[in-house]
Amino acid sequence: MIARASGWWHEREPRERLLLLILSVIVALFLIVFIVILPLQAAKTNAESSLTRAKSDLALVSRLNPTQGTAGPRAPFERSVLITVAGAQNIKLTRVQPGGDGTFAVWIDEAETQRLYAFFDDLIGGYAVTLERVVVSADDNGQLSAQFTVR
């Protein structure tokens, strides 16, 4: 089989051999680029974006976790604190419903994004409180609504 291929190669004219070599190099380069290089670049880009997302998630969780990132002891939490912090951020509490186990279910409608997140940050950063079951949604006007439980 090899002898037959070798004979076929030697039967070609030098110009044909040169063209076949050039074609082989082009096909090899094409395969290297599209089978090796481009998939590696895509994988690197995906990994970098995943890393960036993970870092931002870690930063958010670290800020929201009451056991980490506190500079000192936090004040005890009670319902009046919720109202005070909301007033300081100009957030209107639509409804506050006390639970039987010392929790409060809270509803906020039509809040600006920065004010709502500043409210969460002030509440978590300054008081011994835990937010549970937080659901934040946006309407067509860019206003946020939030439902959450504080403990």
mmCIF file of C-alpha atoms in Angstrom:
data_model
loop_
_atom_site.group_PDB
_atom_site.id
_atom_site.type_symbol
_atom_site.label_atom_id
_atom_site.label_comp_id
_atom_site.label_asym_id
_atom_site.label_seq_id
_atom_site.Cartn_x
_atom_site.Cartn_y
_atom_site.Cartn_z
ATOM 1 C CA MET A 1 0.000 0.000 0.000
ATOM 2 C CA ILE A 2 2.827 2.390 0.925
ATOM 3 C CA ALA A 3 4.737 1.419 -2.183
ATOM 4 C CA ARG A 4 1.638 2.151 -4.258
ATOM 5 C CA ALA A 5 1.245 5.587 -2.605
ATOM 6 C CA SER A 6 4.948 6.266 -3.038
ATOM 7 C CA GLY A 7 4.674 5.326 -6.685
ATOM 8 C CA TRP A 8 1.670 7.589 -7.084
ATOM 9 C CA TRP A 9 3.615 10.465 -5.522
ATOM 10 C CA HIS A 10 6.602 9.943 -7.785
ATOM 11 C CA GLU A 11 4.363 9.776 -10.841
ATOM 12 C CA ARG A 12 3.298 13.394 -10.163
ATOM 13 C CA GLU A 13 5.118 16.196 -11.844
ATOM 14 C CA PRO A 14 7.147 18.537 -9.601
ATOM 15 C CA ARG A 15 4.544 21.285 -10.071
ATOM 16 C CA GLU A 16 1.745 18.909 -8.959
ATOM 17 C CA ARG A 17 3.775 17.781 -5.930
ATOM 18 C CA LEU A 18 4.312 21.396 -4.936
ATOM 19 C CA LEU A 19 0.588 22.149 -5.230
ATOM 20 C CA LEU A 20 -0.288 19.034 -3.217
ATOM 21 C CA LEU A 21 2.190 20.044 -0.501
ATOM 22 C CA ILE A 22 0.722 23.555 -0.351
ATOM 23 C CA LEU A 23 -2.794 22.090 -0.165
ATOM 24 C CA SER A 24 -1.709 19.739 2.634
ATOM 25 C CA VAL A 25 -0.210 22.623 4.618
ATOM 26 C CA ILE A 26 -3.380 24.713 4.169
ATOM 27 C CA VAL A 27 -5.599 21.821 5.299
ATOM 28 C CA ALA A 28 -3.343 21.163 8.305
ATOM 29 C CA LEU A 29 -3.428 24.855 9.297
ATOM 30 C CA PHE A 30 -7.208 24.918 8.889
ATOM 31 C CA LEU A 31 -7.583 21.874 11.133
ATOM 32 C CA ILE A 32 -5.218 23.270 13.761
ATOM 33 C CA VAL A 33 -7.032 26.611 13.876
ATOM 34 C CA PHE A 34 -10.605 25.297 13.902
ATOM 35 C CA ILE A 35 -10.118 22.146 15.956
ATOM 36 C CA VAL A 36 -7.479 23.288 18.458
ATOM 37 C CA ILE A 37 -6.958 27.051 18.710
ATOM 38 C CA LEU A 38 -10.526 28.417 18.455
ATOM 39 C CA PRO A 39 -12.051 25.921 20.929
ATOM 40 C CA LEU A 40 -9.253 26.695 23.415
ATOM 41 C CA GLN A 41 -9.904 30.428 23.082
ATOM 42 C CA ALA A 42 -13.658 29.889 23.582
ATOM 43 C CA ALA A 43 -12.992 27.743 26.663
ATOM 44 C CA LYS A 44 -10.681 30.422 28.083
ATOM 45 C CA THR A 45 -13.302 33.137 27.522
ATOM 46 C CA ASN A 46 -16.001 31.011 29.168
ATOM 47 C CA ALA A 47 -13.729 30.261 32.114
ATOM 48 C CA GLU A 48 -12.889 33.951 32.575
ATOM 49 C CA SER A 49 -16.560 34.968 32.520
ATOM 50 C CA SER A 50 -17.409 32.177 34.975
ATOM 51 C CA LEU A 51 -14.631 33.363 37.270
ATOM 52 C CA THR A 52 -15.870 36.943 37.094
ATOM 53 C CA ARG A 53 -19.434 35.803 37.894
ATOM 54 C CA ALA A 54 -18.191 33.674 40.785
ATOM 55 C CA LYS A 55 -16.165 36.571 42.220
ATOM 56 C CA SER A 56 -19.172 38.896 42.088
ATOM 57 C CA ASP A 57 -21.362 36.215 43.683
ATOM 58 C CA LEU A 58 -18.774 35.752 46.431
ATOM 59 C CA ALA A 59 -18.635 39.496 47.066
ATOM 60 C CA LEU A 60 -22.433 39.670 47.287
ATOM 61 C CA VAL A 61 -22.703 36.661 49.591
ATOM 62 C CA SER A 62 -19.866 37.950 51.763
ATOM 63 C CA ARG A 63 -21.662 41.254 52.207
ATOM 64 C CA LEU A 64 -25.012 39.611 52.915
ATOM 65 C CA ASN A 65 -23.670 36.970 55.291
ATOM 66 C CA PRO A 66 -24.093 38.394 58.794
ATOM 67 C CA THR A 67 -21.216 36.341 60.234
ATOM 68 C CA GLN A 68 -18.579 37.778 57.908
ATOM 69 C CA GLY A 69 -17.296 41.243 57.217
ATOM 70 C CA THR A 70 -18.605 42.906 60.349
ATOM 71 C CA ALA A 71 -16.415 45.544 61.909
ATOM 72 C CA GLY A 72 -17.775 45.117 65.397
ATOM 73 C CA PRO A 73 -20.821 44.086 67.377
ATOM 74 C CA ARG A 74 -24.108 44.882 65.711
ATOM 75 C CA ALA A 75 -27.120 46.381 67.425
ATOM 76 C CA PRO A 76 -30.036 44.099 68.274
ATOM 77 C CA PHE A 77 -32.864 43.979 65.765
ATOM 78 C CA GLU A 78 -36.497 44.802 66.410
ATOM 79 C CA ARG A 79 -39.415 46.095 64.332
ATOM 80 C CA SER A 80 -38.656 49.760 65.067
ATOM 81 C CA VAL A 81 -35.196 49.281 63.522
ATOM 82 C CA LEU A 82 -36.832 48.107 60.291
ATOM 83 C CA ILE A 83 -38.987 51.237 60.171
ATOM 84 C CA THR A 84 -36.088 53.550 61.069
ATOM 85 C CA VAL A 85 -33.743 52.154 58.425
ATOM 86 C CA ALA A 86 -36.499 52.240 55.795
ATOM 87 C CA GLY A 87 -37.225 55.873 56.643
ATOM 88 C CA ALA A 88 -33.544 56.783 56.417
ATOM 89 C CA GLN A 89 -33.386 55.354 52.882
ATOM 90 C CA ASN A 90 -36.788 56.806 51.906
ATOM 91 C CA ILE A 91 -38.200 53.301 51.408
ATOM 92 C CA LYS A 92 -41.929 52.812 51.915
ATOM 93 C CA LEU A 93 -42.715 49.550 53.698
ATOM 94 C CA THR A 94 -45.969 48.370 52.131
ATOM 95 C CA ARG A 95 -46.621 45.695 54.713
ATOM 96 C CA VAL A 96 -44.881 44.252 57.791
ATOM 97 C CA GLN A 97 -46.383 41.083 59.179
ATOM 98 C CA PRO A 98 -44.969 39.588 62.394
ATOM 99 C CA GLY A 99 -44.403 35.850 62.473
ATOM 100 C CA GLY A 100 -44.843 33.587 65.454
ATOM 101 C CA ASP A 101 -41.134 32.798 65.770
ATOM 102 C CA GLY A 102 -39.790 36.355 66.065
ATOM 103 C CA THR A 103 -39.625 36.932 62.318
ATOM 104 C CA PHE A 104 -41.224 39.633 60.231
ATOM 105 C CA ALA A 105 -42.487 39.208 56.669
ATOM 106 C CA VAL A 106 -41.877 42.478 54.810
ATOM 107 C CA TRP A 107 -43.232 43.779 51.500
ATOM 108 C CA ILE A 108 -41.792 46.788 49.686
ATOM 109 C CA ASP A 109 -43.320 48.165 46.486
ATOM 110 C CA GLU A 110 -41.923 50.743 44.064
ATOM 111 C CA ALA A 111 -38.439 51.316 45.411
ATOM 112 C CA GLU A 112 -35.468 52.682 43.505
ATOM 113 C CA THR A 113 -32.669 50.192 42.987
ATOM 114 C CA GLN A 114 -29.942 52.085 44.855
ATOM 115 C CA ARG A 115 -32.206 52.918 47.782
ATOM 116 C CA LEU A 116 -33.422 49.332 48.147
ATOM 117 C CA TYR A 117 -29.930 47.854 48.149
ATOM 118 C CA ALA A 118 -28.695 50.598 50.499
ATOM 119 C CA PHE A 119 -31.599 49.651 52.792
ATOM 120 C CA PHE A 120 -30.506 45.998 52.742
ATOM 121 C CA ASP A 121 -26.879 46.997 53.311
ATOM 122 C CA ASP A 122 -27.710 49.282 56.263
ATOM 123 C CA LEU A 123 -29.973 46.672 57.799
ATOM 124 C CA ILE A 124 -27.504 43.804 57.525
ATOM 125 C CA GLY A 125 -24.393 45.839 58.273
ATOM 126 C CA GLY A 126 -25.649 47.604 61.364
ATOM 127 C CA TYR A 127 -28.006 45.188 63.081
ATOM 128 C CA ALA A 128 -28.062 41.564 64.192
ATOM 129 C CA VAL A 129 -30.539 40.537 61.520
ATOM 130 C CA THR A 130 -30.755 37.783 58.929
ATOM 131 C CA LEU A 131 -32.652 38.142 55.664
ATOM 132 C CA GLU A 132 -34.440 35.026 54.468
ATOM 133 C CA ARG A 133 -36.444 34.220 51.344
ATOM 134 C CA VAL A 134 -35.615 37.472 49.590
ATOM 135 C CA VAL A 135 -37.420 37.996 46.280
ATOM 136 C CA VAL A 136 -36.695 41.188 44.348
ATOM 137 C CA SER A 137 -38.473 41.919 41.063
ATOM 138 C CA ALA A 138 -38.520 44.889 38.691
ATOM 139 C CA ASP A 139 -41.463 46.411 36.860
ATOM 140 C CA ASP A 140 -41.450 48.043 33.408
ATOM 141 C CA ASN A 141 -40.599 51.459 34.899
ATOM 142 C CA GLY A 142 -37.420 50.213 36.603
ATOM 143 C CA GLN A 143 -38.947 50.267 40.081
ATOM 144 C CA LEU A 144 -38.228 47.318 42.347
ATOM 145 C CA SER A 145 -40.531 45.327 44.574
ATOM 146 C CA ALA A 146 -39.187 43.151 47.362
ATOM 147 C CA GLN A 147 -40.606 40.478 49.603
ATOM 148 C CA PHE A 148 -38.443 39.040 52.376
ATOM 149 C CA THR A 149 -38.417 37.721 55.899
ATOM 150 C CA VAL A 150 -36.184 39.176 58.611
ATOM 151 C CA ARG A 151 -35.097 37.268 61.698
#
